Amino acid sequence: MGKSKTRGGTPATVALEKAGARFTLHPYDHDPAAQAYGEEAADALGVPYERIFKTLVAETEGGLAVAVVPVAGKLDLKALASALGGKRAAMADAAKVERVTGYVVGGISPLGQRKRLPTVVDASALEFETVYFSAGRRGLQIETAPAALIELTGAVTAPIGRPA
C-alpha cells in the first residue's frame, strides 16, 4: 500500500493526502439499484464483510456523532451513546446527514466531512492491518490502516457493532 495520488479527489482522499497517510483507492462499478452499499463494495472487491466499514450518523444528547462499524453487523446505538458519555442515540435524518457531512447516503466517508463530528470506530477495526471505508462517493473505497482512520477523525474506539 502506498500513497495514492488522486486527481480531483474527494474531501476524504484530500484529507489523507494532506496528512501524508498511506492509503489505496479501490474503485468498483456501483449498481444504482443497490441498497446495501457496504455489502455491494465487499462483494465487488472480494473483501470480507468484517473489513469493510460503513459510516453511520446518529443523533446523541450532544448532537450528531459518527459511528464506523463493519458492514457484517449493525450499530448498537446504546453502545455508541455510552462511548460518547451519553445514554441515548438514534439514527439521524438522511437529509440532515447529507447537509452536515457534505456526502450523499451510500457514499459518506468518516474523513473530510464539512463539519468534524465526534467519531467512534468499532474496536474490531484494530484486528486488521488495513480496513476499507467509503472514499466519499458510491463506487470508491479507501483502504488504510485503522490507526490512520482513528487519528485523522479524532475517533475513540469502542465495541459499538453487534452481529446482524
mmCIF file of N, CA and C in Angstrom, residues 26-131:
data_model
loop_
_atom_site.group_PDB
_atom_site.id
_atom_site.type_symbol
_atom_site.label_atom_id
_atom_site.label_comp_id
_atom_site.label_asym_id
_atom_site.label_seq_id
_atom_site.Cartn_x
_atom_site.Cartn_y
_atom_site.Cartn_z
ATOM 1 N N HIS A 26 -9.821 1.929 -4.066
ATOM 2 C CA HIS A 26 -10.381 0.762 -4.735
ATOM 3 C C HIS A 26 -11.706 1.149 -5.395
ATOM 4 N N PRO A 27 -11.666 1.501 -6.691
ATOM 5 C CA PRO A 27 -12.917 1.786 -7.387
ATOM 6 C C PRO A 27 -13.624 0.486 -7.770
ATOM 7 N N TYR A 28 -14.925 0.551 -7.897
ATOM 8 C CA TYR A 28 -15.715 -0.579 -8.380
ATOM 9 C C TYR A 28 -16.957 -0.022 -9.058
ATOM 10 N N ASP A 29 -17.597 -0.852 -9.854
ATOM 11 C CA ASP A 29 -18.803 -0.424 -10.559
ATOM 12 C C ASP A 29 -19.979 -0.467 -9.592
ATOM 13 N N HIS A 30 -20.499 0.702 -9.261
ATOM 14 C CA HIS A 30 -21.649 0.803 -8.358
ATOM 15 C C HIS A 30 -22.936 0.576 -9.138
ATOM 16 N N ASP A 31 -23.790 -0.284 -8.611
ATOM 17 C CA ASP A 31 -25.103 -0.539 -9.191
ATOM 18 C C ASP A 31 -26.092 0.445 -8.567
ATOM 19 N N PRO A 32 -26.672 1.353 -9.356
ATOM 20 C CA PRO A 32 -27.607 2.338 -8.796
ATOM 21 C C PRO A 32 -28.803 1.712 -8.072
ATOM 22 N N ALA A 33 -29.109 0.453 -8.365
ATOM 23 C CA ALA A 33 -30.233 -0.218 -7.706
ATOM 24 C C ALA A 33 -29.837 -0.818 -6.352
ATOM 25 N N ALA A 34 -28.545 -0.828 -6.048
ATOM 26 C CA ALA A 34 -28.067 -1.422 -4.793
ATOM 27 C C ALA A 34 -28.595 -0.642 -3.595
ATOM 28 N N GLN A 35 -29.004 -1.361 -2.570
ATOM 29 C CA GLN A 35 -29.489 -0.742 -1.336
ATOM 30 C C GLN A 35 -28.493 -0.919 -0.199
ATOM 31 N N ALA A 36 -27.733 -2.015 -0.223
ATOM 32 C CA ALA A 36 -26.751 -2.306 0.828
ATOM 33 C C ALA A 36 -25.369 -1.948 0.270
ATOM 34 N N TYR A 37 -24.989 -0.684 0.417
ATOM 35 C CA TYR A 37 -23.788 -0.166 -0.228
ATOM 36 C C TYR A 37 -22.510 -0.854 0.262
ATOM 37 N N GLY A 38 -22.394 -1.091 1.545
ATOM 38 C CA GLY A 38 -21.196 -1.735 2.080
ATOM 39 C C GLY A 38 -21.042 -3.158 1.590
ATOM 40 N N GLU A 39 -22.134 -3.903 1.593
ATOM 41 C CA GLU A 39 -22.100 -5.271 1.106
ATOM 42 C C GLU A 39 -21.771 -5.299 -0.385
ATOM 43 N N GLU A 40 -22.317 -4.336 -1.127
ATOM 44 C CA GLU A 40 -22.013 -4.238 -2.555
ATOM 45 C C GLU A 40 -20.513 -4.029 -2.753
ATOM 46 N N ALA A 41 -19.916 -3.135 -1.974
ATOM 47 C CA ALA A 41 -18.481 -2.868 -2.087
ATOM 48 C C ALA A 41 -17.665 -4.119 -1.745
ATOM 49 N N ALA A 42 -18.036 -4.799 -0.669
ATOM 50 C CA ALA A 42 -17.316 -6.006 -0.253
ATOM 51 C C ALA A 42 -17.376 -7.069 -1.343
ATOM 52 N N ASP A 43 -18.560 -7.287 -1.883
ATOM 53 C CA ASP A 43 -18.721 -8.293 -2.932
ATOM 54 C C ASP A 43 -17.932 -7.908 -4.187
ATOM 55 N N ALA A 44 -18.000 -6.646 -4.580
ATOM 56 C CA ALA A 44 -17.310 -6.189 -5.795
ATOM 57 C C ALA A 44 -15.794 -6.282 -5.657
ATOM 58 N N LEU A 45 -15.289 -6.030 -4.448
ATOM 59 C CA LEU A 45 -13.842 -6.021 -4.228
ATOM 60 C C LEU A 45 -13.310 -7.345 -3.712
ATOM 61 N N GLY A 46 -14.196 -8.279 -3.371
ATOM 62 C CA GLY A 46 -13.758 -9.573 -2.855
ATOM 63 C C GLY A 46 -13.137 -9.467 -1.469
ATOM 64 N N VAL A 47 -13.673 -8.575 -0.656
ATOM 65 C CA VAL A 47 -13.145 -8.322 0.685
ATOM 66 C C VAL A 47 -14.165 -8.832 1.710
ATOM 67 N N PRO A 48 -13.703 -9.504 2.783
ATOM 68 C CA PRO A 48 -14.654 -9.968 3.802
ATOM 69 C C PRO A 48 -15.449 -8.802 4.396
ATOM 70 N N TYR A 49 -16.726 -9.055 4.681
ATOM 71 C CA TYR A 49 -17.603 -8.028 5.233
ATOM 72 C C TYR A 49 -17.036 -7.422 6.520
ATOM 73 N N GLU A 50 -16.285 -8.174 7.282
ATOM 74 C CA GLU A 50 -15.731 -7.688 8.556
ATOM 75 C C GLU A 50 -14.693 -6.582 8.354
ATOM 76 N N ARG A 51 -14.081 -6.495 7.136
ATOM 77 C CA ARG A 51 -13.035 -5.496 6.875
ATOM 78 C C ARG A 51 -13.556 -4.244 6.178
ATOM 79 N N ILE A 52 -14.808 -4.275 5.714
ATOM 80 C CA ILE A 52 -15.407 -3.095 5.094
ATOM 81 C C ILE A 52 -16.273 -2.434 6.152
ATOM 82 N N PHE A 53 -16.023 -1.158 6.392
ATOM 83 C CA PHE A 53 -16.732 -0.429 7.435
ATOM 84 C C PHE A 53 -17.667 0.597 6.819
ATOM 85 N N LYS A 54 -18.868 0.693 7.412
ATOM 86 C CA LYS A 54 -19.841 1.679 6.963
ATOM 87 C C LYS A 54 -19.832 2.854 7.926
ATOM 88 N N THR A 55 -20.146 4.010 7.391
ATOM 89 C CA THR A 55 -20.178 5.237 8.174
ATOM 90 C C THR A 55 -21.636 5.612 8.402
ATOM 91 N N LEU A 56 -22.026 5.633 9.666
ATOM 92 C CA LEU A 56 -23.401 5.970 10.045
ATOM 93 C C LEU A 56 -23.374 7.212 10.927
ATOM 94 N N VAL A 57 -24.430 7.988 10.868
ATOM 95 C CA VAL A 57 -24.504 9.197 11.687
ATOM 96 C C VAL A 57 -25.749 9.099 12.561
ATOM 97 N N ALA A 58 -25.542 9.377 13.846
ATOM 98 C CA ALA A 58 -26.637 9.282 14.818
ATOM 99 C C ALA A 58 -26.786 10.599 15.561
ATOM 100 N N GLU A 59 -28.002 10.807 16.065
ATOM 101 C CA GLU A 59 -28.285 11.941 16.954
ATOM 102 C C GLU A 59 -28.051 11.446 18.377
ATOM 103 N N THR A 60 -27.220 12.156 19.128
ATOM 104 C CA THR A 60 -26.983 11.834 20.533
ATOM 105 C C THR A 60 -27.380 13.044 21.366
ATOM 106 N N GLU A 61 -27.308 12.902 22.674
ATOM 107 C CA GLU A 61 -27.627 14.050 23.538
ATOM 108 C C GLU A 61 -26.711 15.231 23.240
ATOM 109 N N GLY A 62 -25.504 14.943 22.776
ATOM 110 C CA GLY A 62 -24.540 16.004 22.480
ATOM 111 C C GLY A 62 -24.608 16.504 21.047
ATOM 112 N N GLY A 63 -25.525 15.991 20.247
ATOM 113 C CA GLY A 63 -25.620 16.377 18.844
ATOM 114 C C GLY A 63 -25.301 15.199 17.936
ATOM 115 N N LEU A 64 -24.973 15.498 16.692
ATOM 116 C CA LEU A 64 -24.658 14.441 15.736
ATOM 117 C C LEU A 64 -23.321 13.795 16.070
ATOM 118 N N ALA A 65 -23.218 12.489 15.793
ATOM 119 C CA ALA A 65 -21.980 11.742 16.000
ATOM 120 C C ALA A 65 -21.861 10.696 14.904
ATOM 121 N N VAL A 66 -20.627 10.356 14.572
ATOM 122 C CA VAL A 66 -20.335 9.382 13.524
ATOM 123 C C VAL A 66 -19.966 8.048 14.159
ATOM 124 N N ALA A 67 -20.527 6.986 13.593
ATOM 125 C CA ALA A 67 -20.193 5.622 14.008
ATOM 126 C C ALA A 67 -19.633 4.895 12.791
ATOM 127 N N VAL A 68 -18.505 4.227 12.976
ATOM 128 C CA VAL A 68 -17.879 3.483 11.887
ATOM 129 C C VAL A 68 -17.856 2.021 12.321
ATOM 130 N N VAL A 69 -18.691 1.211 11.650
ATOM 131 C CA VAL A 69 -18.882 -0.186 12.045
ATOM 132 C C VAL A 69 -18.771 -1.106 10.833
ATOM 133 N N PRO A 70 -18.420 -2.378 11.071
ATOM 134 C CA PRO A 70 -18.318 -3.315 9.947
ATOM 135 C C PRO A 70 -19.670 -3.528 9.270
ATOM 136 N N VAL A 71 -19.653 -3.696 7.952
ATOM 137 C CA VAL A 71 -20.900 -3.965 7.250
ATOM 138 C C VAL A 71 -21.447 -5.341 7.622
ATOM 139 N N ALA A 72 -20.618 -6.175 8.245
ATOM 140 C CA ALA A 72 -21.056 -7.516 8.657
ATOM 141 C C ALA A 72 -22.069 -7.461 9.790
ATOM 142 N N GLY A 73 -22.199 -6.320 10.458
ATOM 143 C CA GLY A 73 -23.102 -6.235 11.603
ATOM 144 C C GLY A 73 -23.957 -4.995 11.580
ATOM 145 N N LYS A 74 -24.425 -4.650 12.752
ATOM 146 C CA LYS A 74 -25.286 -3.480 12.932
ATOM 147 C C LYS A 74 -24.682 -2.577 14.001
ATOM 148 N N LEU A 75 -25.111 -1.338 14.015
ATOM 149 C CA LEU A 75 -24.688 -0.383 15.032
ATOM 150 C C LEU A 75 -25.521 -0.589 16.293
ATOM 151 N N ASP A 76 -24.847 -0.691 17.427
ATOM 152 C CA ASP A 76 -25.509 -0.742 18.730
ATOM 153 C C ASP A 76 -25.601 0.711 19.206
ATOM 154 N N LEU A 77 -26.764 1.303 19.053
ATOM 155 C CA LEU A 77 -26.945 2.727 19.376
ATOM 156 C C LEU A 77 -26.670 3.033 20.839
ATOM 157 N N LYS A 78 -27.053 2.134 21.730
ATOM 158 C CA LYS A 78 -26.803 2.353 23.166
ATOM 159 C C LYS A 78 -25.292 2.346 23.447
ATOM 160 N N ALA A 79 -24.564 1.441 22.786
ATOM 161 C CA ALA A 79 -23.104 1.381 22.960
ATOM 162 C C ALA A 79 -22.444 2.641 22.400
ATOM 163 N N LEU A 80 -22.965 3.157 21.278
ATOM 164 C CA LEU A 80 -22.430 4.402 20.718
ATOM 165 C C LEU A 80 -22.634 5.539 21.703
ATOM 166 N N ALA A 81 -23.853 5.674 22.225
ATOM 167 C CA ALA A 81 -24.140 6.740 23.195
ATOM 168 C C ALA A 81 -23.215 6.625 24.393
ATOM 169 N N SER A 82 -23.048 5.418 24.890
ATOM 170 C CA SER A 82 -22.189 5.181 26.054
ATOM 171 C C SER A 82 -20.737 5.570 25.763
ATOM 172 N N ALA A 83 -20.249 5.230 24.572
ATOM 173 C CA ALA A 83 -18.865 5.559 24.195
ATOM 174 C C ALA A 83 -18.638 7.069 24.163
ATOM 175 N N LEU A 84 -19.730 7.820 23.959
ATOM 176 C CA LEU A 84 -19.636 9.279 23.914
ATOM 177 C C LEU A 84 -20.087 9.926 25.222
ATOM 178 N N GLY A 85 -20.288 9.108 26.249
ATOM 179 C CA GLY A 85 -20.663 9.633 27.559
ATOM 180 C C GLY A 85 -22.136 9.946 27.708
ATOM 181 N N GLY A 86 -22.964 9.373 26.850
ATOM 182 C CA GLY A 86 -24.398 9.638 26.917
ATOM 183 C C GLY A 86 -25.187 8.374 27.216
ATOM 184 N N LYS A 87 -26.496 8.514 27.120
ATOM 185 C CA LYS A 87 -27.386 7.382 27.402
ATOM 186 C C LYS A 87 -28.171 6.933 26.182
ATOM 187 N N ARG A 88 -28.467 7.866 25.264
ATOM 188 C CA ARG A 88 -29.315 7.538 24.128
ATOM 189 C C ARG A 88 -28.741 8.055 22.811
ATOM 190 N N ALA A 89 -29.078 7.297 21.761
ATOM 191 C CA ALA A 89 -28.748 7.726 20.403
ATOM 192 C C ALA A 89 -29.810 7.156 19.475
ATOM 193 N N ALA A 90 -30.049 7.855 18.385
ATOM 194 C CA ALA A 90 -30.984 7.401 17.355
ATOM 195 C C ALA A 90 -30.382 7.772 16.005
ATOM 196 N N MET A 91 -30.715 7.008 15.004
ATOM 197 C CA MET A 91 -30.197 7.311 13.673
ATOM 198 C C MET A 91 -30.672 8.699 13.247
ATOM 199 N N ALA A 92 -29.780 9.452 12.639
ATOM 200 C CA ALA A 92 -30.085 10.810 12.206
ATOM 201 C C ALA A 92 -30.831 10.785 10.871
ATOM 202 N N ASP A 93 -31.576 11.844 10.605
ATOM 203 C CA ASP A 93 -32.300 12.010 9.357
ATOM 204 C C ASP A 93 -31.309 12.105 8.196
ATOM 205 N N ALA A 94 -31.564 11.343 7.133
ATOM 206 C CA ALA A 94 -30.644 11.274 5.994
ATOM 207 C C ALA A 94 -30.374 12.644 5.367
ATOM 208 N N ALA A 95 -31.397 13.461 5.190
ATOM 209 C CA ALA A 95 -31.208 14.780 4.578
ATOM 210 C C ALA A 95 -30.298 15.651 5.447
ATOM 211 N N LYS A 96 -30.478 15.579 6.755
ATOM 212 C CA LYS A 96 -29.634 16.348 7.676
ATOM 213 C C LYS A 96 -28.192 15.844 7.616
ATOM 214 N N VAL A 97 -28.041 14.529 7.562
ATOM 215 C CA VAL A 97 -26.701 13.929 7.489
ATOM 216 C C VAL A 97 -25.983 14.394 6.221
ATOM 217 N N GLU A 98 -26.671 14.376 5.100
ATOM 218 C CA GLU A 98 -26.055 14.811 3.843
ATOM 219 C C GLU A 98 -25.660 16.279 3.901
ATOM 220 N N ARG A 99 -26.509 17.101 4.504
ATOM 221 C CA ARG A 99 -26.232 18.538 4.629
ATOM 222 C C ARG A 99 -25.004 18.784 5.501
ATOM 223 N N VAL A 100 -24.929 18.095 6.634
ATOM 224 C CA VAL A 100 -23.842 18.331 7.587
ATOM 225 C C VAL A 100 -22.513 17.725 7.119
ATOM 226 N N THR A 101 -22.567 16.533 6.508
ATOM 227 C CA THR A 101 -21.314 15.873 6.109
ATOM 228 C C THR A 101 -20.810 16.322 4.748
ATOM 229 N N GLY A 102 -21.731 16.722 3.874
ATOM 230 C CA GLY A 102 -21.336 17.067 2.514
ATOM 231 C C GLY A 102 -21.274 15.860 1.596
ATOM 232 N N TYR A 103 -21.687 14.721 2.086
ATOM 233 C CA TYR A 103 -21.685 13.487 1.303
ATOM 234 C C TYR A 103 -23.113 12.973 1.134
ATOM 235 N N VAL A 104 -23.325 12.131 0.101
ATOM 236 C CA VAL A 104 -24.634 11.505 -0.081
ATOM 237 C C VAL A 104 -24.658 10.159 0.630
ATOM 238 N N VAL A 105 -25.838 9.765 1.087
ATOM 239 C CA VAL A 105 -26.001 8.471 1.736
ATOM 240 C C VAL A 105 -25.508 7.390 0.775
ATOM 241 N N GLY A 106 -24.759 6.449 1.307
ATOM 242 C CA GLY A 106 -24.152 5.407 0.486
ATOM 243 C C GLY A 106 -22.743 5.771 0.068
ATOM 244 N N GLY A 107 -22.357 7.018 0.304
ATOM 245 C CA GLY A 107 -21.012 7.476 -0.034
ATOM 246 C C GLY A 107 -20.445 8.348 1.068
ATOM 247 N N ILE A 108 -20.964 8.206 2.288
ATOM 248 C CA ILE A 108 -20.499 9.032 3.399
ATOM 249 C C ILE A 108 -19.180 8.463 3.918
ATOM 250 N N SER A 109 -18.178 9.296 3.916
ATOM 251 C CA SER A 109 -16.869 8.917 4.445
ATOM 252 C C SER A 109 -16.716 9.497 5.843
ATOM 253 N N PRO A 110 -16.005 8.791 6.722
ATOM 254 C CA PRO A 110 -15.732 9.378 8.037
ATOM 255 C C PRO A 110 -14.709 10.511 7.951
ATOM 256 N N LEU A 111 -14.013 10.618 6.819
ATOM 257 C CA LEU A 111 -12.992 11.647 6.620
ATOM 258 C C LEU A 111 -13.503 12.757 5.713
ATOM 259 N N GLY A 112 -13.037 13.963 5.950
ATOM 260 C CA GLY A 112 -13.320 15.076 5.053
ATOM 261 C C GLY A 112 -14.740 15.596 5.103
ATOM 262 N N GLN A 113 -15.412 15.395 6.214
ATOM 263 C CA GLN A 113 -16.777 15.910 6.331
ATOM 264 C C GLN A 113 -16.750 17.425 6.499
ATOM 265 N N ARG A 114 -17.834 18.079 6.098
ATOM 266 C CA ARG A 114 -17.914 19.548 6.209
ATOM 267 C C ARG A 114 -17.710 20.010 7.641
ATOM 268 N N LYS A 115 -18.310 19.300 8.562
ATOM 269 C CA LYS A 115 -18.191 19.637 9.978
ATOM 270 C C LYS A 115 -17.640 18.412 10.701
ATOM 271 N N ARG A 116 -16.573 18.609 11.457
ATOM 272 C CA ARG A 116 -15.987 17.484 12.190
ATOM 273 C C ARG A 116 -16.907 17.099 13.345
ATOM 274 N N LEU A 117 -17.354 15.866 13.326
ATOM 275 C CA LEU A 117 -18.270 15.360 14.340
ATOM 276 C C LEU A 117 -17.550 14.371 15.243
ATOM 277 N N PRO A 118 -17.996 14.229 16.498
ATOM 278 C CA PRO A 118 -17.424 13.192 17.353
ATOM 279 C C PRO A 118 -17.572 11.850 16.635
ATOM 280 N N THR A 119 -16.512 11.055 16.664
ATOM 281 C CA THR A 119 -16.489 9.801 15.908
ATOM 282 C C THR A 119 -16.077 8.647 16.796
ATOM 283 N N VAL A 120 -16.769 7.518 16.620
ATOM 284 C CA VAL A 120 -16.421 6.282 17.310
ATOM 285 C C VAL A 120 -16.229 5.201 16.251
ATOM 286 N N VAL A 121 -15.069 4.562 16.286
ATOM 287 C CA VAL A 121 -14.764 3.455 15.378
ATOM 288 C C VAL A 121 -14.896 2.163 16.168
ATOM 289 N N ASP A 122 -15.610 1.199 15.607
ATOM 290 C CA ASP A 122 -15.764 -0.084 16.285
ATOM 291 C C ASP A 122 -14.388 -0.693 16.555
ATOM 292 N N ALA A 123 -14.230 -1.211 17.763
ATOM 293 C CA ALA A 123 -12.945 -1.769 18.198
ATOM 294 C C ALA A 123 -12.454 -2.904 17.311
ATOM 295 N N SER A 124 -13.347 -3.560 16.586
ATOM 296 C CA SER A 124 -12.923 -4.665 15.716
ATOM 297 C C SER A 124 -11.983 -4.205 14.606
ATOM 298 N N ALA A 125 -11.992 -2.919 14.278
ATOM 299 C CA ALA A 125 -11.093 -2.397 13.239
ATOM 300 C C ALA A 125 -9.635 -2.643 13.601
ATOM 301 N N LEU A 126 -9.340 -2.655 14.899
ATOM 302 C CA LEU A 126 -7.964 -2.822 15.352
ATOM 303 C C LEU A 126 -7.432 -4.239 15.123
ATOM 304 N N GLU A 127 -8.309 -5.162 14.759
ATOM 305 C CA GLU A 127 -7.897 -6.545 14.493
ATOM 306 C C GLU A 127 -7.248 -6.704 13.121
ATOM 307 N N PHE A 128 -7.349 -5.667 12.272
ATOM 308 C CA PHE A 128 -6.876 -5.773 10.897
ATOM 309 C C PHE A 128 -5.709 -4.824 10.635
ATOM 310 N N GLU A 129 -4.824 -5.241 9.717
ATOM 311 C CA GLU A 129 -3.719 -4.375 9.305
ATOM 312 C C GLU A 129 -4.263 -3.172 8.543
ATOM 313 N N THR A 130 -5.276 -3.422 7.700
ATOM 314 C CA THR A 130 -5.944 -2.348 6.971
ATOM 315 C C THR A 130 -7.450 -2.602 6.986
ATOM 316 N N VAL A 131 -8.197 -1.510 6.849
ATOM 317 C CA VAL A 131 -9.653 -1.581 6.744
ATOM 318 C C VAL A 131 -10.078 -0.747 5.534
#
